């Protein structure tokens, strides 16, 4: 069938009036699935097609399967909402460079990213690729100019319900400005840090880091004014115990509520 925006949106239909959905479930029912767009687990590198679909529809829903990507980029003000951590795997192709999944540039705002597993495929990588990177290291003025909707400097993305494993680098990296909400994220079997957190003014809840090469949670010098709760680190320092290996390494971080 047709995959034009009008045809795809028409095919989605409306949610039942009796269904009770949270905001992300509601959104996912009104976005096209990757299969509807002709993006399947057989696609050699699905990243460019997913990026184009996000820009066209404002959001997409990966349905069941393992989707191969080089570096999947999430544009500003879009939603990438999977069918569940146990059903959707975003796997990095052999010999890639850069993060498996990352927000676009250094000033992307208001994204929703949830409901899938990231497989860094570290056995087939030579570069220390991270699993998920949220980079907001641009200045406040640059964020304000890029916002385009709310006229605010803070990026305010929602990231939750994600497994990250088998990465050659760190599981998740966050840099720069915040007001992001991170929740229910697992980082496992990564050679870098489980969570490499370098930004400020974010909320972190229900994070789990284990079988990690360096520190479970690395809180760098830029990590400030954050709130963290219900975090767990186990089996850390598996490749570098002399320098790292701490469950939580507060390396110059300050003014945090943990």
mmCIF file of C-alpha atoms in Angstrom:
data_model
loop_
_atom_site.group_PDB
_atom_site.id
_atom_site.type_symbol
_atom_site.label_atom_id
_atom_site.label_comp_id
_atom_site.label_asym_id
_atom_site.label_seq_id
_atom_site.Cartn_x
_atom_site.Cartn_y
_atom_site.Cartn_z
ATOM 1 C CA UNK A 1 0.000 0.000 0.000
ATOM 2 C CA UNK A 2 0.903 3.636 -0.148
ATOM 3 C CA UNK A 3 3.379 5.059 2.376
ATOM 4 C CA UNK A 4 2.584 8.728 1.751
ATOM 5 C CA UNK A 5 1.972 10.676 4.995
ATOM 6 C CA UNK A 6 -1.781 10.955 4.340
ATOM 7 C CA UNK A 7 -2.183 7.263 3.515
ATOM 8 C CA UNK A 8 -0.216 6.101 6.546
ATOM 9 C CA UNK A 9 -2.036 8.378 8.984
ATOM 10 C CA UNK A 10 -5.407 7.276 7.545
ATOM 11 C CA UNK A 11 -4.470 3.633 8.037
ATOM 12 C CA UNK A 12 -3.609 4.124 11.695
ATOM 13 C CA UNK A 13 -7.176 4.670 12.869
ATOM 14 C CA UNK A 14 -8.206 5.969 16.276
ATOM 15 C CA UNK A 15 -7.844 4.420 19.705
ATOM 16 C CA UNK A 16 -10.930 2.859 21.232
ATOM 17 C CA UNK A 17 -12.957 5.200 23.418
ATOM 18 C CA UNK A 18 -12.771 2.638 26.242
ATOM 19 C CA UNK A 19 -8.988 2.244 26.206
ATOM 20 C CA UNK A 20 -6.945 3.816 29.013
ATOM 21 C CA UNK A 21 -3.563 4.832 27.645
ATOM 22 C CA UNK A 22 -0.645 6.753 29.075
ATOM 23 C CA UNK A 23 0.703 9.574 26.913
ATOM 24 C CA UNK A 24 3.347 7.482 25.160
ATOM 25 C CA UNK A 25 0.971 4.602 24.442
ATOM 26 C CA UNK A 26 -1.496 7.104 22.982
ATOM 27 C CA UNK A 27 1.159 8.689 20.808
ATOM 28 C CA UNK A 28 2.425 5.332 19.587
ATOM 29 C CA UNK A 29 -1.062 4.438 18.323
ATOM 30 C CA UNK A 30 -1.072 7.558 16.169
ATOM 31 C CA UNK A 31 2.358 7.128 14.625
ATOM 32 C CA UNK A 32 3.186 4.748 11.770
ATOM 33 C CA UNK A 33 5.072 1.560 12.546
ATOM 34 C CA UNK A 34 8.346 0.854 10.806
ATOM 35 C CA UNK A 35 6.728 -2.076 8.997
ATOM 36 C CA UNK A 36 4.011 0.214 7.600
ATOM 37 C CA UNK A 37 6.791 2.375 6.184
ATOM 38 C CA UNK A 38 8.565 -0.583 4.592
ATOM 39 C CA UNK A 39 11.387 -0.558 7.149
ATOM 40 C CA UNK A 40 11.888 -4.164 8.265
ATOM 41 C CA UNK A 41 14.494 -6.255 10.083
ATOM 42 C CA UNK A 42 15.832 -7.165 6.626
ATOM 43 C CA UNK A 43 16.852 -3.537 5.966
ATOM 44 C CA UNK A 44 20.667 -3.432 5.873
ATOM 45 C CA UNK A 45 20.886 -0.056 7.636
ATOM 46 C CA UNK A 46 17.543 1.304 8.784
ATOM 47 C CA UNK A 47 18.957 4.492 10.344
ATOM 48 C CA UNK A 48 18.545 6.858 7.335
ATOM 49 C CA UNK A 49 14.950 5.712 6.664
ATOM 50 C CA UNK A 50 13.964 6.020 10.341
ATOM 51 C CA UNK A 51 15.476 9.507 10.508
ATOM 52 C CA UNK A 52 13.513 10.574 7.429
ATOM 53 C CA UNK A 53 10.299 9.089 8.861
ATOM 54 C CA UNK A 54 10.764 10.920 12.165
ATOM 55 C CA UNK A 55 11.094 14.203 10.308
ATOM 56 C CA UNK A 56 8.049 13.437 8.153
ATOM 57 C CA UNK A 57 5.598 12.098 10.743
ATOM 58 C CA UNK A 58 6.921 13.522 13.999
ATOM 59 C CA UNK A 59 7.193 10.026 15.436
ATOM 60 C CA UNK A 60 7.421 6.339 14.565
ATOM 61 C CA UNK A 61 6.808 3.084 16.415
ATOM 62 C CA UNK A 62 9.249 0.218 15.883
ATOM 63 C CA UNK A 63 7.271 -3.014 16.114
ATOM 64 C CA UNK A 64 8.680 -6.434 16.941
ATOM 65 C CA UNK A 65 12.042 -7.339 15.489
ATOM 66 C CA UNK A 66 15.751 -6.524 15.401
ATOM 67 C CA UNK A 67 16.497 -3.443 13.321
ATOM 68 C CA UNK A 68 20.055 -2.911 12.095
ATOM 69 C CA UNK A 69 21.421 0.633 12.244
ATOM 70 C CA UNK A 70 24.754 2.365 11.836
ATOM 71 C CA UNK A 71 24.014 5.467 13.935
ATOM 72 C CA UNK A 72 20.334 6.234 14.535
ATOM 73 C CA UNK A 73 19.741 9.982 14.946
ATOM 74 C CA UNK A 74 16.645 11.331 16.733
ATOM 75 C CA UNK A 75 15.668 14.835 15.536
ATOM 76 C CA UNK A 76 14.229 17.553 17.762
ATOM 77 C CA UNK A 77 10.565 17.392 18.826
ATOM 78 C CA UNK A 78 10.046 13.809 17.647
ATOM 79 C CA UNK A 79 9.029 10.547 19.339
ATOM 80 C CA UNK A 80 10.661 7.139 18.887
ATOM 81 C CA UNK A 81 8.428 4.808 20.910
ATOM 82 C CA UNK A 82 9.029 1.079 20.592
ATOM 83 C CA UNK A 83 6.677 -1.827 21.233
ATOM 84 C CA UNK A 84 8.693 -2.878 24.305
ATOM 85 C CA UNK A 85 12.205 -3.734 25.494
ATOM 86 C CA UNK A 86 11.552 -7.445 24.991
ATOM 87 C CA UNK A 87 10.202 -7.014 21.467
ATOM 88 C CA UNK A 88 12.266 -4.320 19.737
ATOM 89 C CA UNK A 89 16.067 -4.387 19.398
ATOM 90 C CA UNK A 90 18.048 -1.601 17.753
ATOM 91 C CA UNK A 91 21.354 -3.269 16.857
ATOM 92 C CA UNK A 92 24.491 -1.550 15.606
ATOM 93 C CA UNK A 93 25.884 -2.934 12.360
ATOM 94 C CA UNK A 94 29.443 -4.213 12.160
ATOM 95 C CA UNK A 95 32.250 -1.648 12.039
ATOM 96 C CA UNK A 96 30.131 1.422 12.805
ATOM 97 C CA UNK A 97 31.487 4.615 14.353
ATOM 98 C CA UNK A 98 29.527 6.773 16.754
ATOM 99 C CA UNK A 99 26.646 6.060 19.115
ATOM 100 C CA UNK A 100 24.018 3.446 18.343
ATOM 101 C CA UNK A 101 21.241 5.971 19.102
ATOM 102 C CA UNK A 102 21.748 9.715 19.656
ATOM 103 C CA UNK A 103 19.787 12.920 19.606
ATOM 104 C CA UNK A 104 20.719 15.168 16.704
ATOM 105 C CA UNK A 105 23.585 17.604 17.198
ATOM 106 C CA UNK A 106 24.212 19.341 20.524
ATOM 107 C CA UNK A 107 20.942 21.262 21.085
ATOM 108 C CA UNK A 108 18.025 18.911 20.299
ATOM 109 C CA UNK A 109 14.927 19.516 22.440
ATOM 110 C CA UNK A 110 11.661 17.868 23.478
ATOM 111 C CA UNK A 111 12.200 14.285 22.311
ATOM 112 C CA UNK A 112 10.441 11.173 23.585
ATOM 113 C CA UNK A 113 12.576 8.023 23.411
ATOM 114 C CA UNK A 114 11.309 4.775 24.944
ATOM 115 C CA UNK A 115 10.319 1.142 24.695
ATOM 116 C CA UNK A 116 13.206 -0.743 23.062
ATOM 117 C CA UNK A 117 16.588 -2.407 23.597
ATOM 118 C CA UNK A 118 19.924 -1.157 22.263
ATOM 119 C CA UNK A 119 22.475 -3.813 21.268
ATOM 120 C CA UNK A 120 25.923 -2.283 20.719
ATOM 121 C CA UNK A 121 27.205 -5.472 19.027
ATOM 122 C CA UNK A 122 30.605 -4.857 20.651
ATOM 123 C CA UNK A 123 32.160 -8.057 19.362
ATOM 124 C CA UNK A 124 31.998 -6.604 15.850
ATOM 125 C CA UNK A 125 33.174 -3.049 16.604
ATOM 126 C CA UNK A 126 36.623 -1.474 16.647
ATOM 127 C CA UNK A 127 35.483 1.972 17.873
ATOM 128 C CA UNK A 128 34.355 2.616 21.459
ATOM 129 C CA UNK A 129 30.774 3.388 20.445
ATOM 130 C CA UNK A 130 28.326 4.441 23.161
ATOM 131 C CA UNK A 131 24.791 3.050 23.302
ATOM 132 C CA UNK A 132 22.622 6.140 23.809
ATOM 133 C CA UNK A 133 23.896 9.725 23.711
ATOM 134 C CA UNK A 134 21.858 12.771 24.732
ATOM 135 C CA UNK A 135 24.110 15.738 23.918
ATOM 136 C CA UNK A 136 22.977 19.218 24.913
ATOM 137 C CA UNK A 137 26.403 20.792 25.279
ATOM 138 C CA UNK A 138 25.517 23.894 23.226
ATOM 139 C CA UNK A 139 25.104 27.212 25.024
ATOM 140 C CA UNK A 140 21.869 28.493 26.524
ATOM 141 C CA UNK A 141 21.527 31.045 23.738
ATOM 142 C CA UNK A 142 21.989 28.337 21.099
ATOM 143 C CA UNK A 143 19.310 26.184 22.746
ATOM 144 C CA UNK A 144 16.959 29.149 22.906
ATOM 145 C CA UNK A 145 17.447 29.822 19.191
ATOM 146 C CA UNK A 146 16.931 26.130 18.345
ATOM 147 C CA UNK A 147 13.807 25.625 20.476
ATOM 148 C CA UNK A 148 11.378 27.179 18.018
ATOM 149 C CA UNK A 149 8.250 26.338 20.070
ATOM 150 C CA UNK A 150 8.407 27.214 23.758
ATOM 151 C CA UNK A 151 11.080 29.888 23.847
ATOM 152 C CA UNK A 152 13.008 28.070 26.592
ATOM 153 C CA UNK A 153 16.643 27.130 26.985
ATOM 154 C CA UNK A 154 16.164 23.706 28.590
ATOM 155 C CA UNK A 155 15.759 20.755 26.184
ATOM 156 C CA UNK A 156 13.291 18.729 28.339
ATOM 157 C CA UNK A 157 13.317 15.294 26.700
ATOM 158 C CA UNK A 158 11.777 12.121 28.156
ATOM 159 C CA UNK A 159 13.870 8.931 28.003
ATOM 160 C CA UNK A 160 12.596 5.748 29.640
ATOM 161 C CA UNK A 161 12.053 1.993 29.444
ATOM 162 C CA UNK A 162 15.266 1.140 27.592
ATOM 163 C CA UNK A 163 17.749 -1.737 27.849
ATOM 164 C CA UNK A 164 21.311 -0.929 26.729
ATOM 165 C CA UNK A 165 23.829 -3.732 26.452
ATOM 166 C CA UNK A 166 26.946 -4.998 24.636
ATOM 167 C CA UNK A 167 28.408 -1.550 23.906
ATOM 168 C CA UNK A 168 32.102 -1.035 23.172
ATOM 169 C CA UNK A 169 31.893 2.326 24.943
ATOM 170 C CA UNK A 170 29.554 3.547 27.682
ATOM 171 C CA UNK A 171 25.913 2.524 27.929
ATOM 172 C CA UNK A 172 24.341 5.982 28.182
ATOM 173 C CA UNK A 173 25.991 9.401 27.963
ATOM 174 C CA UNK A 174 24.366 12.753 28.783
ATOM 175 C CA UNK A 175 26.090 16.108 28.311
ATOM 176 C CA UNK A 176 25.159 19.725 28.905
ATOM 177 C CA UNK A 177 21.820 21.347 29.613
ATOM 178 C CA UNK A 178 18.957 19.402 31.065
ATOM 179 C CA UNK A 179 15.524 19.319 32.614
ATOM 180 C CA UNK A 180 15.431 15.858 31.002
ATOM 181 C CA UNK A 181 13.600 12.992 32.707
ATOM 182 C CA UNK A 182 15.375 9.603 32.642
ATOM 183 C CA UNK A 183 13.632 6.559 34.107
ATOM 184 C CA UNK A 184 13.710 2.738 34.002
ATOM 185 C CA UNK A 185 16.946 2.331 32.045
ATOM 186 C CA UNK A 186 19.280 -0.677 32.304
ATOM 187 C CA UNK A 187 22.934 -0.647 31.137
ATOM 188 C CA UNK A 188 24.631 -4.034 30.998
ATOM 189 C CA UNK A 189 27.776 -5.662 29.580
ATOM 190 C CA UNK A 190 29.292 -2.389 28.330
ATOM 191 C CA UNK A 191 33.068 -1.823 28.232
ATOM 192 C CA UNK A 192 32.940 1.851 29.263
ATOM 193 C CA UNK A 193 30.811 3.292 32.067
ATOM 194 C CA UNK A 194 27.261 2.119 32.544
ATOM 195 C CA UNK A 195 26.011 5.707 32.796
ATOM 196 C CA UNK A 196 28.430 8.511 31.890
ATOM 197 C CA UNK A 197 26.651 11.600 33.191
ATOM 198 C CA UNK A 198 28.202 14.982 32.479
ATOM 199 C CA UNK A 199 25.226 17.367 32.419
ATOM 200 C CA UNK A 200 23.113 19.322 34.844
ATOM 201 C CA UNK A 201 19.566 19.870 36.109
ATOM 202 C CA UNK A 202 18.119 16.469 35.186
ATOM 203 C CA UNK A 203 16.032 13.844 36.968
ATOM 204 C CA UNK A 204 17.200 10.197 37.083
ATOM 205 C CA UNK A 205 15.110 7.398 38.596
ATOM 206 C CA UNK A 206 15.215 3.580 38.515
ATOM 207 C CA UNK A 207 18.547 3.113 36.738
ATOM 208 C CA UNK A 208 20.474 -0.194 36.846
ATOM 209 C CA UNK A 209 24.092 -0.723 35.770
ATOM 210 C CA UNK A 210 25.890 -4.084 35.791
ATOM 211 C CA UNK A 211 28.687 -6.141 34.222
ATOM 212 C CA UNK A 212 30.388 -2.869 33.351
ATOM 213 C CA UNK A 213 34.008 -2.323 32.293
ATOM 214 C CA UNK A 214 34.518 0.909 34.251
ATOM 215 C CA UNK A 215 32.182 2.642 36.746
ATOM 216 C CA UNK A 216 28.521 1.858 37.107
ATOM 217 C CA UNK A 217 27.688 5.570 37.347
ATOM 218 C CA UNK A 218 30.356 8.090 36.366
ATOM 219 C CA UNK A 219 29.324 11.553 37.574
ATOM 220 C CA UNK A 220 31.751 13.928 35.889
ATOM 221 C CA UNK A 221 32.736 17.537 36.723
ATOM 222 C CA UNK A 222 29.765 18.938 34.774
ATOM 223 C CA UNK A 223 27.259 16.799 36.692
ATOM 224 C CA UNK A 224 25.455 19.339 38.891
ATOM 225 C CA UNK A 225 22.017 20.188 40.289
ATOM 226 C CA UNK A 226 20.612 16.760 39.406
ATOM 227 C CA UNK A 227 18.174 14.538 41.283
ATOM 228 C CA UNK A 228 18.851 10.777 41.416
ATOM 229 C CA UNK A 229 16.845 8.039 43.138
ATOM 230 C CA UNK A 230 16.585 4.245 43.114
ATOM 231 C CA UNK A 231 19.845 3.521 41.302
ATOM 232 C CA UNK A 232 21.828 0.279 41.465
ATOM 233 C CA UNK A 233 25.334 -0.722 40.328
ATOM 234 C CA UNK A 234 26.748 -4.251 40.353
ATOM 235 C CA UNK A 235 29.807 -6.050 38.888
ATOM 236 C CA UNK A 236 31.678 -2.884 37.945
ATOM 237 C CA UNK A 237 35.348 -2.430 37.023
ATOM 238 C CA UNK A 238 35.412 -5.601 34.960
ATOM 239 C CA UNK A 239 38.045 -4.238 32.523
ATOM 240 C CA UNK A 240 39.527 -1.295 34.479
ATOM 241 C CA UNK A 241 39.526 -1.752 38.238
ATOM 242 C CA UNK A 242 42.627 0.319 39.009
ATOM 243 C CA UNK A 243 41.222 3.681 37.880
ATOM 244 C CA UNK A 244 37.503 2.980 37.912
ATOM 245 C CA UNK A 245 35.416 0.100 39.202
ATOM 246 C CA UNK A 246 33.356 2.214 41.573
ATOM 247 C CA UNK A 247 29.626 1.668 41.701
ATOM 248 C CA UNK A 248 29.220 5.450 41.795
ATOM 249 C CA UNK A 249 32.224 7.640 40.948
ATOM 250 C CA UNK A 250 31.603 11.286 41.865
ATOM 251 C CA UNK A 251 34.474 12.807 39.911
ATOM 252 C CA UNK A 252 34.127 16.523 40.643
ATOM 253 C CA UNK A 253 30.320 16.560 40.485
ATOM 254 C CA UNK A 254 28.554 18.953 42.843
ATOM 255 C CA UNK A 255 25.187 20.121 44.268
ATOM 256 C CA UNK A 256 23.340 16.884 43.479
ATOM 257 C CA UNK A 257 20.583 15.148 45.398
ATOM 258 C CA UNK A 258 21.292 11.398 45.375
#
